[in-house]
Amino acid sequence: MPNWQELEQKYYMKVFSRLPVVLVRGAGTRVWDEAGKSYLDMCAGLAVNVLGHCHPTVAEAVCKQARTLIHTTNLYYTIPQLELAELLVENSCADRVFFGNSGAEANEGAIKLARKWGREHRNGAYEVISFENSFHGRTLATIAATGQAKFQKPFLPMPDGFKQVPFNDLDALKAATTAKTCAVLLEVVQGESGVHLATHDYMVGLREWCDEQGLLLMLDEIQTGLGRTGKFLAYEHHGVEPDVFTMAKGLAGGVPIGAVLAKERAAVFGLSDHGSTFGGNGLACAAGVATLKTIFDEGLVVSAAQVGSYLLEKLDDLKARFEVVVATRGLGLMAAFDLEREVAPALVRSALERGLILNNTGPKTVRFIPPLIVTKAEVDEAIDVIARILPTL
Ligand SMILES: *Cc1c(COP(=O)(O)O)cnc(C)c1O
């Protein structure tokens, strides 16, 4: 067998510090490496594998569509795209959708909508306000919107028209709003920076401020959407509806897809304003339809809420038992704990050796974003492994 790690070193661009396993197969909440060792996956391909690995309904839908019609472009009508559009619009506050291929591309679409909105409704305003420690993707516009210098620094100068303010601080947002501002872009729960929740008052105040000022409220639901937080979309927790929101990650159960969704008044794209060769193609959308139907038919949103609260209870137990655990946070199946010292990478490695896949968002923070099908017994299994590692750190 080739040494895959050596091939990566030789041929792949050096952007990923990968963990030392080659994963070859997955089923449900488990994956297997080359040597046949199995792992419980509490990371789910970074919140992508919402139905677990190779869910039979998704696999069947992909195979069937692959034998029927993989791709045609958007010069024609295709059936899976319109079925998925209907499912998303009928189950959210949006009136219209546009499909792309990734989260970053979805956010690019949202930013373009905001700029056109500003041109038409706010005297040419073009600036998007986002938040410190946010994450919106890796394209130029989305790193400009991402409030983390480390993603921007090698690629300066950033495109014009982006500004970040502290999270959960309405006064800061109000002070930063100018005649140039056209929209606010935010994650209801910041994922990549370690599961930080917007407060209810903040979400309500934000909606009021955007209404008062004529700004678009745009939510990045790429990680929080699809039931992850215990509601189909995280804004439902707050009774606040966005004008625009984006989805990606788990939307097609592991097949690349992204979506920008908008209320009618914010869906300002006209003919030729936007496009995508692959966006919304048959293969991705057939996988998306199968994924959404499974989430709804199997009650996985409710299950994510229930198993999610159980997970948070268990994390609180860990905090009570081990001094090195200093904080826990979460909403549904999006949870994290902070460690007193910079030992999160060591914990993740040790867990991997013991057959458990976790993710650390920083040197002190461990994150859980398991498949929505995860059970309480599997949460117990993960917690037991962590409880055995914590005293060794
Ligand atoms: C993952 C993520 C993105 C970027 O998605 P890609 O598909 O990697 O481009 C954007 N926003 C949030 C909140 C994410 O979690």
mmCIF file of C-alpha atoms and ligand atoms in Angstrom:
data_model
loop_
_atom_site.group_PDB
_atom_site.id
_atom_site.type_symbol
_atom_site.label_atom_id
_atom_site.label_comp_id
_atom_site.label_asym_id
_atom_site.label_seq_id
_atom_site.Cartn_x
_atom_site.Cartn_y
_atom_site.Cartn_z
ATOM 1 C CA MET A 1 0.000 0.000 0.000
ATOM 2 C CA PRO A 2 1.383 3.503 -0.792
ATOM 3 C CA ASN A 3 2.375 5.697 2.141
ATOM 4 C CA TRP A 4 -0.435 8.218 1.825
ATOM 5 C CA GLN A 5 1.059 10.638 4.347
ATOM 6 C CA GLU A 6 4.263 10.842 2.256
ATOM 7 C CA LEU A 7 2.252 11.429 -0.925
ATOM 8 C CA GLU A 8 0.439 14.281 0.783
ATOM 9 C CA GLN A 9 3.748 15.834 1.820
ATOM 10 C CA LYS A 10 5.012 15.572 -1.723
ATOM 11 C CA TYR A 11 1.984 16.556 -3.805
ATOM 12 C CA TYR A 12 -0.516 18.580 -1.784
ATOM 13 C CA MET A 13 -0.319 22.282 -0.945
ATOM 14 C CA LYS A 14 0.853 22.672 2.613
ATOM 15 C CA VAL A 15 -2.256 24.228 4.136
ATOM 16 C CA PHE A 16 -3.561 21.499 6.422
ATOM 17 C CA SER A 17 -1.969 20.192 9.590
ATOM 18 C CA ARG A 18 -3.654 16.820 9.354
ATOM 19 C CA LEU A 19 -4.040 14.254 12.095
ATOM 20 C CA PRO A 20 -2.084 11.058 11.381
ATOM 21 C CA VAL A 21 -4.875 8.798 10.139
ATOM 22 C CA VAL A 22 -6.050 7.857 6.662
ATOM 23 C CA LEU A 23 -9.823 7.425 6.775
ATOM 24 C CA VAL A 24 -11.154 5.017 4.197
ATOM 25 C CA ARG A 25 -14.758 4.222 5.063
ATOM 26 C CA GLY A 26 -17.679 5.491 7.135
ATOM 27 C CA ALA A 27 -21.116 4.310 8.267
ATOM 28 C CA GLY A 28 -23.423 6.176 10.642
ATOM 29 C CA THR A 29 -21.478 7.796 13.469
ATOM 30 C CA ARG A 30 -18.321 5.702 12.811
ATOM 31 C CA VAL A 31 -15.373 5.884 10.421
ATOM 32 C CA TRP A 32 -12.574 3.381 9.797
ATOM 33 C CA ASP A 33 -8.898 3.871 8.959
ATOM 34 C CA GLU A 34 -6.652 1.867 6.618
ATOM 35 C CA ALA A 35 -5.794 -0.609 9.353
ATOM 36 C CA GLY A 36 -9.471 -1.277 10.072
ATOM 37 C CA LYS A 37 -9.525 0.649 13.359
ATOM 38 C CA SER A 38 -12.896 2.336 14.035
ATOM 39 C CA TYR A 39 -13.552 5.814 15.422
ATOM 40 C CA LEU A 40 -16.637 7.448 16.908
ATOM 41 C CA ASP A 41 -17.002 10.685 14.948
ATOM 42 C CA MET A 42 -18.083 13.661 17.094
ATOM 43 C CA CYS A 43 -16.906 16.104 14.423
ATOM 44 C CA ALA A 44 -18.953 14.873 11.425
ATOM 45 C CA GLY A 45 -16.686 16.240 8.701
ATOM 46 C CA LEU A 46 -16.882 19.644 10.416
ATOM 47 C CA ALA A 47 -20.676 19.696 10.744
ATOM 48 C CA VAL A 48 -21.193 18.321 7.233
ATOM 49 C CA ASN A 49 -22.257 14.713 7.832
ATOM 50 C CA VAL A 50 -25.507 15.616 9.575
ATOM 51 C CA LEU A 51 -26.974 12.157 8.873
ATOM 52 C CA GLY A 52 -23.717 10.416 9.708
ATOM 53 C CA HIS A 53 -21.525 8.793 7.095
ATOM 54 C CA CYS A 54 -22.964 7.281 3.923
ATOM 55 C CA HIS A 55 -26.591 7.440 5.061
ATOM 56 C CA PRO A 56 -28.393 4.830 2.913
ATOM 57 C CA THR A 57 -31.109 7.284 1.780
ATOM 58 C CA VAL A 58 -28.524 9.844 0.640
ATOM 59 C CA ALA A 59 -26.268 7.205 -0.935
ATOM 60 C CA GLU A 60 -29.251 5.776 -2.825
ATOM 61 C CA ALA A 61 -30.380 9.235 -4.003
ATOM 62 C CA VAL A 62 -26.839 10.070 -5.214
ATOM 63 C CA CYS A 63 -26.454 6.738 -7.043
ATOM 64 C CA LYS A 64 -29.878 7.044 -8.667
ATOM 65 C CA GLN A 65 -29.245 10.641 -9.769
ATOM 66 C CA ALA A 66 -25.745 9.722 -11.026
ATOM 67 C CA ARG A 67 -27.327 7.148 -13.305
ATOM 68 C CA THR A 68 -30.076 9.565 -14.414
ATOM 69 C CA LEU A 69 -28.639 13.077 -14.926
ATOM 70 C CA ILE A 70 -25.587 14.373 -13.054
ATOM 71 C CA HIS A 71 -25.289 17.836 -14.512
ATOM 72 C CA THR A 72 -26.841 20.120 -17.113
ATOM 73 C CA THR A 73 -26.036 23.758 -16.042
ATOM 74 C CA ASN A 74 -28.579 26.420 -15.201
ATOM 75 C CA LEU A 75 -29.470 27.039 -18.833
ATOM 76 C CA TYR A 76 -32.317 24.554 -18.269
ATOM 77 C CA TYR A 77 -34.828 23.653 -15.592
ATOM 78 C CA THR A 78 -33.902 20.593 -13.546
ATOM 79 C CA ILE A 79 -36.108 18.720 -11.114
ATOM 80 C CA PRO A 80 -33.947 18.068 -7.992
ATOM 81 C CA GLN A 81 -32.968 21.775 -7.851
ATOM 82 C CA LEU A 82 -36.582 22.903 -7.776
ATOM 83 C CA GLU A 83 -37.577 20.215 -5.275
ATOM 84 C CA LEU A 84 -34.794 21.354 -2.954
ATOM 85 C CA ALA A 85 -35.680 25.028 -3.444
ATOM 86 C CA GLU A 86 -39.296 24.303 -2.499
ATOM 87 C CA LEU A 87 -38.292 22.298 0.594
ATOM 88 C CA LEU A 88 -36.007 25.074 1.857
ATOM 89 C CA VAL A 89 -38.397 27.945 1.212
ATOM 90 C CA GLU A 90 -41.399 26.090 2.666
ATOM 91 C CA ASN A 91 -39.455 25.274 5.839
ATOM 92 C CA SER A 92 -37.883 28.681 6.492
ATOM 93 C CA CYS A 93 -38.682 32.399 6.479
ATOM 94 C CA ALA A 94 -37.134 32.798 3.012
ATOM 95 C CA ASP A 95 -39.049 33.397 -0.221
ATOM 96 C CA ARG A 96 -36.266 32.598 -2.679
ATOM 97 C CA VAL A 97 -33.036 30.637 -2.895
ATOM 98 C CA PHE A 98 -29.916 30.527 -5.057
ATOM 99 C CA PHE A 99 -27.604 27.489 -4.998
ATOM 100 C CA GLY A 100 -23.807 27.543 -5.133
ATOM 101 C CA ASN A 101 -21.191 25.010 -4.125
ATOM 102 C CA SER A 102 -19.821 25.983 -0.735
ATOM 103 C CA GLY A 103 -20.302 28.126 2.315
ATOM 104 C CA ALA A 104 -17.902 30.805 1.137
ATOM 105 C CA GLU A 105 -19.688 31.001 -2.206
ATOM 106 C CA ALA A 106 -23.047 31.306 -0.429
ATOM 107 C CA ASN A 107 -21.712 34.192 1.662
ATOM 108 C CA GLU A 108 -20.265 35.837 -1.454
ATOM 109 C CA GLY A 109 -23.788 35.719 -2.873
ATOM 110 C CA ALA A 110 -25.173 37.294 0.308
ATOM 111 C CA ILE A 111 -22.549 40.063 0.158
ATOM 112 C CA LYS A 112 -23.419 40.758 -3.478
ATOM 113 C CA LEU A 113 -27.115 40.919 -2.555
ATOM 114 C CA ALA A 114 -26.246 43.391 0.230
ATOM 115 C CA ARG A 115 -24.311 45.625 -2.146
ATOM 116 C CA LYS A 116 -27.098 45.662 -4.690
ATOM 117 C CA TRP A 117 -29.577 46.346 -1.882
ATOM 118 C CA GLY A 118 -27.407 49.275 -0.774
ATOM 119 C CA ARG A 119 -27.269 50.628 -4.320
ATOM 120 C CA GLU A 120 -31.039 50.446 -4.697
ATOM 121 C CA HIS A 121 -32.229 51.309 -1.178
ATOM 122 C CA ARG A 122 -29.444 53.088 0.739
ATOM 123 C CA ASN A 123 -27.885 55.600 -1.670
ATOM 124 C CA GLY A 124 -25.089 53.314 -2.796
ATOM 125 C CA ALA A 125 -24.115 52.087 0.684
ATOM 126 C CA TYR A 126 -21.830 49.042 0.309
ATOM 127 C CA GLU A 127 -20.261 48.323 3.683
ATOM 128 C CA VAL A 128 -21.046 45.072 5.497
ATOM 129 C CA ILE A 129 -20.548 45.015 9.254
ATOM 130 C CA SER A 130 -19.582 41.630 10.691
ATOM 131 C CA PHE A 131 -18.103 40.496 14.015
ATOM 132 C CA GLU A 132 -14.821 39.889 15.780
ATOM 133 C CA ASN A 133 -13.942 36.181 15.868
ATOM 134 C CA SER A 134 -16.496 35.357 13.202
ATOM 135 C CA PHE A 135 -15.872 32.957 10.354
ATOM 136 C CA HIS A 136 -17.436 33.327 6.918
ATOM 137 C CA GLY A 137 -15.125 31.439 4.530
ATOM 138 C CA ARG A 138 -11.824 31.650 2.665
ATOM 139 C CA THR A 139 -12.484 33.684 -0.489
ATOM 140 C CA LEU A 140 -11.224 37.286 -0.563
ATOM 141 C CA ALA A 141 -14.577 38.870 0.298
ATOM 142 C CA THR A 142 -15.349 36.301 2.983
ATOM 143 C CA ILE A 143 -11.955 36.624 4.712
ATOM 144 C CA ALA A 144 -12.544 40.378 4.638
ATOM 145 C CA ALA A 145 -15.841 39.702 6.445
ATOM 146 C CA THR A 146 -14.174 37.208 8.815
ATOM 147 C CA GLY A 147 -13.087 39.019 11.945
ATOM 148 C CA GLN A 148 -9.755 37.234 12.384
ATOM 149 C CA ALA A 149 -6.480 38.858 11.296
ATOM 150 C CA LYS A 150 -4.696 35.508 10.835
ATOM 151 C CA PHE A 151 -6.852 34.677 7.797
ATOM 152 C CA GLN A 152 -6.277 38.100 6.206
ATOM 153 C CA LYS A 153 -2.653 38.948 6.860
ATOM 154 C CA PRO A 154 -0.918 37.036 4.033
ATOM 155 C CA PHE A 155 -3.392 38.429 1.503
ATOM 156 C CA LEU A 156 -3.606 42.131 2.303
ATOM 157 C CA PRO A 157 -4.939 44.483 1.116
ATOM 158 C CA MET A 158 -8.482 43.310 1.771
ATOM 159 C CA PRO A 159 -11.330 44.330 -0.536
ATOM 160 C CA ASP A 160 -12.985 47.547 0.611
ATOM 161 C CA GLY A 161 -16.340 47.634 2.379
ATOM 162 C CA PHE A 162 -15.967 45.422 5.450
ATOM 163 C CA LYS A 163 -15.779 46.284 9.113
ATOM 164 C CA GLN A 164 -15.901 44.203 12.313
ATOM 165 C CA VAL A 165 -17.332 45.052 15.721
ATOM 166 C CA PRO A 166 -17.392 43.115 19.026
ATOM 167 C CA PHE A 167 -20.027 40.341 19.274
ATOM 168 C CA ASN A 168 -23.089 40.862 21.502
ATOM 169 C CA ASP A 169 -22.438 44.604 21.867
ATOM 170 C CA LEU A 170 -25.310 46.579 20.370
ATOM 171 C CA ASP A 171 -23.810 49.978 21.205
ATOM 172 C CA ALA A 172 -20.661 49.093 19.269
ATOM 173 C CA LEU A 173 -22.747 48.107 16.265
ATOM 174 C CA LYS A 174 -24.768 51.306 16.454
ATOM 175 C CA ALA A 175 -21.605 53.391 16.703
ATOM 176 C CA ALA A 176 -20.097 51.602 13.688
ATOM 177 C CA THR A 177 -23.170 52.056 11.474
ATOM 178 C CA THR A 178 -22.746 54.891 8.961
ATOM 179 C CA ALA A 179 -24.343 56.083 5.733
ATOM 180 C CA LYS A 180 -22.009 53.594 3.987
ATOM 181 C CA THR A 181 -23.458 50.572 5.833
ATOM 182 C CA CYS A 182 -25.820 48.303 3.878
ATOM 183 C CA ALA A 183 -25.956 45.108 5.933
ATOM 184 C CA VAL A 184 -24.980 43.220 9.070
ATOM 185 C CA LEU A 185 -23.655 39.649 8.735
ATOM 186 C CA LEU A 186 -23.585 37.352 11.744
ATOM 187 C CA GLU A 187 -23.475 33.772 13.009
ATOM 188 C CA VAL A 188 -26.201 33.128 15.602
ATOM 189 C CA VAL A 189 -23.661 30.811 17.221
ATOM 190 C CA GLN A 190 -20.044 31.504 16.244
ATOM 191 C CA GLY A 191 -18.650 28.080 15.345
ATOM 192 C CA GLU A 192 -15.027 28.253 14.269
ATOM 193 C CA SER A 193 -14.034 30.525 17.134
ATOM 194 C CA GLY A 194 -15.326 28.040 19.712
ATOM 195 C CA VAL A 195 -19.144 28.010 19.976
ATOM 196 C CA HIS A 196 -20.067 31.494 21.199
ATOM 197 C CA LEU A 197 -23.807 32.244 21.381
ATOM 198 C CA ALA A 198 -25.477 35.507 20.444
ATOM 199 C CA THR A 199 -27.778 36.514 23.303
ATOM 200 C CA HIS A 200 -31.529 36.729 22.838
ATOM 201 C CA ASP A 201 -31.563 40.445 23.645
ATOM 202 C CA TYR A 202 -28.799 41.020 21.147
ATOM 203 C CA MET A 203 -30.691 39.240 18.347
ATOM 204 C CA VAL A 204 -33.861 41.211 19.093
ATOM 205 C CA GLY A 205 -31.942 44.504 19.314
ATOM 206 C CA LEU A 206 -30.099 43.724 16.100
ATOM 207 C CA ARG A 207 -33.339 43.147 14.198
ATOM 208 C CA GLU A 208 -34.764 46.421 15.522
ATOM 209 C CA TRP A 209 -31.614 48.358 14.603
ATOM 210 C CA CYS A 210 -31.544 46.919 11.062
ATOM 211 C CA ASP A 211 -35.229 47.808 10.589
ATOM 212 C CA GLU A 212 -34.716 51.310 11.921
ATOM 213 C CA GLN A 213 -31.703 51.947 9.673
ATOM 214 C CA GLY A 214 -32.869 50.070 6.564
ATOM 215 C CA LEU A 215 -30.007 47.573 6.774
ATOM 216 C CA LEU A 216 -30.233 43.956 5.680
ATOM 217 C CA LEU A 217 -29.885 41.482 8.541
ATOM 218 C CA MET A 218 -27.920 38.577 7.055
ATOM 219 C CA LEU A 219 -27.329 35.400 9.079
ATOM 220 C CA ASP A 220 -24.614 32.889 8.301
ATOM 221 C CA GLU A 221 -26.422 29.627 9.179
ATOM 222 C CA ILE A 222 -23.808 27.500 7.427
ATOM 223 C CA GLN A 223 -22.845 25.684 10.623
ATOM 224 C CA THR A 224 -25.944 26.385 12.746
ATOM 225 C CA GLY A 225 -28.565 25.399 10.149
ATOM 226 C CA LEU A 226 -30.222 22.032 9.428
ATOM 227 C CA GLY A 227 -31.226 21.294 12.993
ATOM 228 C CA ARG A 228 -27.743 21.505 14.456
ATOM 229 C CA THR A 229 -28.794 23.831 17.309
ATOM 230 C CA GLY A 230 -32.065 22.051 18.065
ATOM 231 C CA LYS A 231 -34.134 24.208 15.688
ATOM 232 C CA PHE A 232 -34.093 23.810 11.917
ATOM 233 C CA LEU A 233 -32.490 27.260 11.698
ATOM 234 C CA ALA A 234 -30.854 28.926 14.694
ATOM 235 C CA TYR A 235 -32.737 32.221 14.290
ATOM 236 C CA GLU A 236 -35.902 30.339 15.351
ATOM 237 C CA HIS A 237 -34.564 30.311 18.930
ATOM 238 C CA HIS A 238 -34.980 34.077 19.035
ATOM 239 C CA GLY A 239 -38.208 34.717 17.139
ATOM 240 C CA VAL A 240 -36.219 37.000 14.854
ATOM 241 C CA GLU A 241 -36.217 36.551 11.078
ATOM 242 C CA PRO A 242 -33.277 37.564 8.880
ATOM 243 C CA ASP A 243 -33.645 39.237 5.470
ATOM 244 C CA VAL A 244 -30.965 36.975 4.029
ATOM 245 C CA PHE A 245 -29.324 33.786 5.304
ATOM 246 C CA THR A 246 -26.827 31.277 4.012
ATOM 247 C CA MET A 247 -26.581 27.494 4.296
ATOM 248 C CA ALA A 248 -23.973 24.951 3.181
ATOM 249 C CA LYS A 249 -22.031 22.281 5.151
ATOM 250 C CA GLY A 250 -24.632 19.530 5.820
ATOM 251 C CA LEU A 251 -27.235 20.671 3.317
ATOM 252 C CA ALA A 252 -26.536 17.799 0.902
ATOM 253 C CA GLY A 253 -25.375 15.257 3.485
ATOM 254 C CA GLY A 254 -21.710 15.490 2.416
ATOM 255 C CA VAL A 255 -21.998 16.444 -1.256
ATOM 256 C CA PRO A 256 -20.715 20.012 -1.915
ATOM 257 C CA ILE A 257 -23.462 22.636 -1.952
ATOM 258 C CA GLY A 258 -24.187 26.139 -0.688
ATOM 259 C CA ALA A 259 -27.316 28.269 -0.674
ATOM 260 C CA VAL A 260 -28.181 31.914 -0.221
ATOM 261 C CA LEU A 261 -31.784 32.473 0.792
ATOM 262 C CA ALA A 262 -33.678 35.752 1.014
ATOM 263 C CA LYS A 263 -37.013 37.356 1.708
ATOM 264 C CA GLU A 264 -38.695 38.671 -1.426
ATOM 265 C CA ARG A 265 -37.752 42.310 -0.731
ATOM 266 C CA ALA A 266 -34.078 41.390 -0.257
ATOM 267 C CA ALA A 267 -33.885 39.004 -3.230
ATOM 268 C CA VAL A 268 -32.705 41.870 -5.436
ATOM 269 C CA PHE A 269 -30.683 39.882 -7.994
ATOM 270 C CA GLY A 270 -31.942 40.470 -11.524
ATOM 271 C CA LEU A 271 -31.172 38.597 -14.737
ATOM 272 C CA SER A 272 -27.420 37.865 -15.079
ATOM 273 C CA ASP A 273 -26.546 39.459 -11.719
ATOM 274 C CA HIS A 274 -25.239 36.159 -10.362
ATOM 275 C CA GLY A 275 -24.566 32.640 -11.544
ATOM 276 C CA SER A 276 -22.742 29.366 -11.069
ATOM 277 C CA THR A 277 -21.780 26.520 -13.388
ATOM 278 C CA PHE A 278 -22.221 23.728 -10.896
ATOM 279 C CA GLY A 279 -24.502 25.509 -8.411
ATOM 280 C CA GLY A 280 -27.715 23.591 -7.824
ATOM 281 C CA ASN A 281 -26.832 20.704 -10.117
ATOM 282 C CA GLY A 282 -28.808 17.495 -10.110
ATOM 283 C CA LEU A 283 -26.354 15.412 -8.113
ATOM 284 C CA ALA A 284 -25.960 17.875 -5.240
ATOM 285 C CA CYS A 285 -29.646 18.749 -5.105
ATOM 286 C CA ALA A 286 -30.828 15.125 -5.177
ATOM 287 C CA ALA A 287 -28.532 14.561 -2.177
ATOM 288 C CA GLY A 288 -29.980 17.711 -0.573
ATOM 289 C CA VAL A 289 -33.585 16.583 -1.041
ATOM 290 C CA ALA A 290 -32.770 13.170 0.477
ATOM 291 C CA THR A 291 -30.969 14.842 3.393
ATOM 292 C CA LEU A 292 -33.751 17.295 4.224
ATOM 293 C CA LYS A 293 -36.519 14.696 3.921
ATOM 294 C CA THR A 294 -34.595 12.385 6.245
ATOM 295 C CA ILE A 295 -34.033 15.165 8.793
ATOM 296 C CA PHE A 296 -37.771 15.958 8.824
ATOM 297 C CA ASP A 297 -39.107 12.373 8.545
ATOM 298 C CA GLU A 298 -36.888 11.066 11.342
ATOM 299 C CA GLY A 299 -37.479 13.992 13.714
ATOM 300 C CA LEU A 300 -33.770 14.761 13.871
ATOM 301 C CA VAL A 301 -34.218 18.412 14.835
ATOM 302 C CA VAL A 302 -35.981 17.415 18.063
ATOM 303 C CA SER A 303 -33.438 14.674 18.629
ATOM 304 C CA ALA A 304 -30.580 17.201 18.214
ATOM 305 C CA ALA A 305 -32.213 19.362 20.912
ATOM 306 C CA GLN A 306 -32.597 16.417 23.304
ATOM 307 C CA VAL A 307 -29.237 14.742 22.797
ATOM 308 C CA GLY A 308 -27.676 18.223 22.702
ATOM 309 C CA SER A 309 -28.946 19.095 26.193
ATOM 310 C CA TYR A 310 -27.734 15.701 27.399
ATOM 311 C CA LEU A 311 -24.283 16.421 25.939
ATOM 312 C CA LEU A 312 -24.164 19.807 27.650
ATOM 313 C CA GLU A 313 -25.136 18.198 31.000
ATOM 314 C CA LYS A 314 -22.327 15.677 30.571
ATOM 315 C CA LEU A 315 -19.853 18.465 29.766
ATOM 316 C CA ASP A 316 -20.946 20.283 32.914
ATOM 317 C CA ASP A 317 -20.306 17.034 34.862
ATOM 318 C CA LEU A 318 -16.784 16.957 33.402
ATOM 319 C CA LYS A 319 -16.293 20.544 34.500
ATOM 320 C CA ALA A 320 -17.421 19.649 38.026
ATOM 321 C CA ARG A 321 -15.085 16.624 38.148
ATOM 322 C CA PHE A 322 -11.932 18.022 36.512
ATOM 323 C CA GLU A 323 -10.341 21.347 37.398
ATOM 324 C CA VAL A 324 -8.666 21.595 33.988
ATOM 325 C CA VAL A 325 -12.123 22.076 32.395
ATOM 326 C CA VAL A 326 -12.966 25.713 33.032
ATOM 327 C CA ALA A 327 -16.017 26.488 30.868
ATOM 328 C CA THR A 328 -18.699 24.794 28.767
ATOM 329 C CA ARG A 329 -20.975 26.229 26.103
ATOM 330 C CA GLY A 330 -23.496 24.924 23.628
ATOM 331 C CA LEU A 331 -26.807 24.962 21.853
ATOM 332 C CA GLY A 332 -28.191 21.657 20.586
ATOM 333 C CA LEU A 333 -25.483 19.550 18.999
ATOM 334 C CA MET A 334 -23.006 22.411 18.799
ATOM 335 C CA ALA A 335 -20.997 22.410 22.011
ATOM 336 C CA ALA A 336 -17.544 23.162 23.377
ATOM 337 C CA PHE A 337 -15.492 23.196 26.534
ATOM 338 C CA ASP A 338 -12.480 25.321 27.458
ATOM 339 C CA LEU A 339 -9.361 23.974 29.140
ATOM 340 C CA GLU A 340 -7.283 25.886 31.635
ATOM 341 C CA ARG A 341 -4.075 25.256 29.669
ATOM 342 C CA GLU A 342 -3.166 24.953 25.971
ATOM 343 C CA VAL A 343 -3.754 21.203 25.890
ATOM 344 C CA ALA A 344 -6.699 20.931 23.489
ATOM 345 C CA PRO A 345 -4.541 19.619 20.591
ATOM 346 C CA ALA A 346 -3.013 16.987 22.910
ATOM 347 C CA LEU A 347 -6.493 15.943 24.044
ATOM 348 C CA VAL A 348 -7.705 15.639 20.436
ATOM 349 C CA ARG A 349 -4.680 13.459 19.517
ATOM 350 C CA SER A 350 -5.081 11.263 22.534
ATOM 351 C CA ALA A 351 -8.802 10.849 21.802
ATOM 352 C CA LEU A 352 -7.957 9.862 18.233
ATOM 353 C CA GLU A 353 -5.604 7.152 19.496
ATOM 354 C CA ARG A 354 -8.488 5.907 21.636
ATOM 355 C CA GLY A 355 -10.933 5.819 18.713
ATOM 356 C CA LEU A 356 -12.735 9.140 19.226
ATOM 357 C CA ILE A 357 -12.777 12.036 16.750
ATOM 358 C CA LEU A 358 -13.026 15.491 18.314
ATOM 359 C CA ASN A 359 -12.065 18.938 17.053
ATOM 360 C CA ASN A 360 -10.221 21.756 18.756
ATOM 361 C CA THR A 361 -11.036 25.270 17.592
ATOM 362 C CA GLY A 362 -8.041 26.718 19.403
ATOM 363 C CA PRO A 363 -5.282 25.666 21.805
ATOM 364 C CA LYS A 364 -7.689 25.664 24.754
ATOM 365 C CA THR A 365 -11.065 24.804 23.218
ATOM 366 C CA VAL A 366 -12.556 21.443 22.201
ATOM 367 C CA ARG A 367 -15.670 21.421 20.021
ATOM 368 C CA PHE A 368 -18.411 18.844 19.400
ATOM 369 C CA ILE A 369 -20.402 18.976 16.153
ATOM 370 C CA PRO A 370 -21.576 15.357 15.870
ATOM 371 C CA PRO A 371 -24.028 13.944 13.333
ATOM 372 C CA LEU A 372 -27.659 14.667 14.258
ATOM 373 C CA ILE A 373 -28.212 10.895 14.531
ATOM 374 C CA VAL A 374 -25.846 10.628 17.510
ATOM 375 C CA THR A 375 -27.359 8.838 20.539
ATOM 376 C CA LYS A 376 -27.068 9.448 24.278
ATOM 377 C CA ALA A 377 -25.136 6.155 24.548
ATOM 378 C CA GLU A 378 -22.599 7.499 22.043
ATOM 379 C CA VAL A 379 -22.335 10.762 24.001
ATOM 380 C CA ASP A 380 -21.584 8.629 27.105
ATOM 381 C CA GLU A 381 -18.937 6.733 25.152
ATOM 382 C CA ALA A 382 -17.230 9.986 24.100
ATOM 383 C CA ILE A 383 -17.418 11.471 27.596
ATOM 384 C CA ASP A 384 -15.875 8.309 29.105
ATOM 385 C CA VAL A 385 -12.912 8.557 26.735
ATOM 386 C CA ILE A 386 -12.421 12.247 27.576
ATOM 387 C CA ALA A 387 -12.704 11.551 31.320
ATOM 388 C CA ARG A 388 -9.868 9.024 30.999
ATOM 389 C CA ILE A 389 -7.663 11.513 29.087
ATOM 390 C CA LEU A 390 -8.215 14.639 31.234
ATOM 391 C CA PRO A 391 -6.127 13.422 34.225
ATOM 392 C CA THR A 392 -3.204 12.632 31.861
ATOM 393 C CA LEU A 393 -2.935 16.153 30.400
HETATM 394 C C1 LIG B 1 -17.665 26.398 7.331
HETATM 395 C C2 LIG B 1 -18.215 27.753 7.394
HETATM 396 C C3 LIG B 1 -18.113 28.634 6.304
HETATM 397 C C4 LIG B 1 -17.345 28.316 5.052
HETATM 398 O O1 LIG B 1 -17.863 27.237 4.348
HETATM 399 P P1 LIG B 1 -16.986 26.572 3.166
HETATM 400 O O2 LIG B 1 -17.905 25.547 2.586
HETATM 401 O O3 LIG B 1 -15.765 26.002 3.802
HETATM 402 O O4 LIG B 1 -16.642 27.648 2.212
HETATM 403 C C5 LIG B 1 -18.702 29.879 6.426
HETATM 404 N N1 LIG B 1 -19.363 30.236 7.532
HETATM 405 C C6 LIG B 1 -19.487 29.409 8.596
HETATM 406 C C7 LIG B 1 -20.240 29.867 9.802
HETATM 407 C C8 LIG B 1 -18.906 28.149 8.569
HETATM 408 O O5 LIG B 1 -19.006 27.342 9.628
#
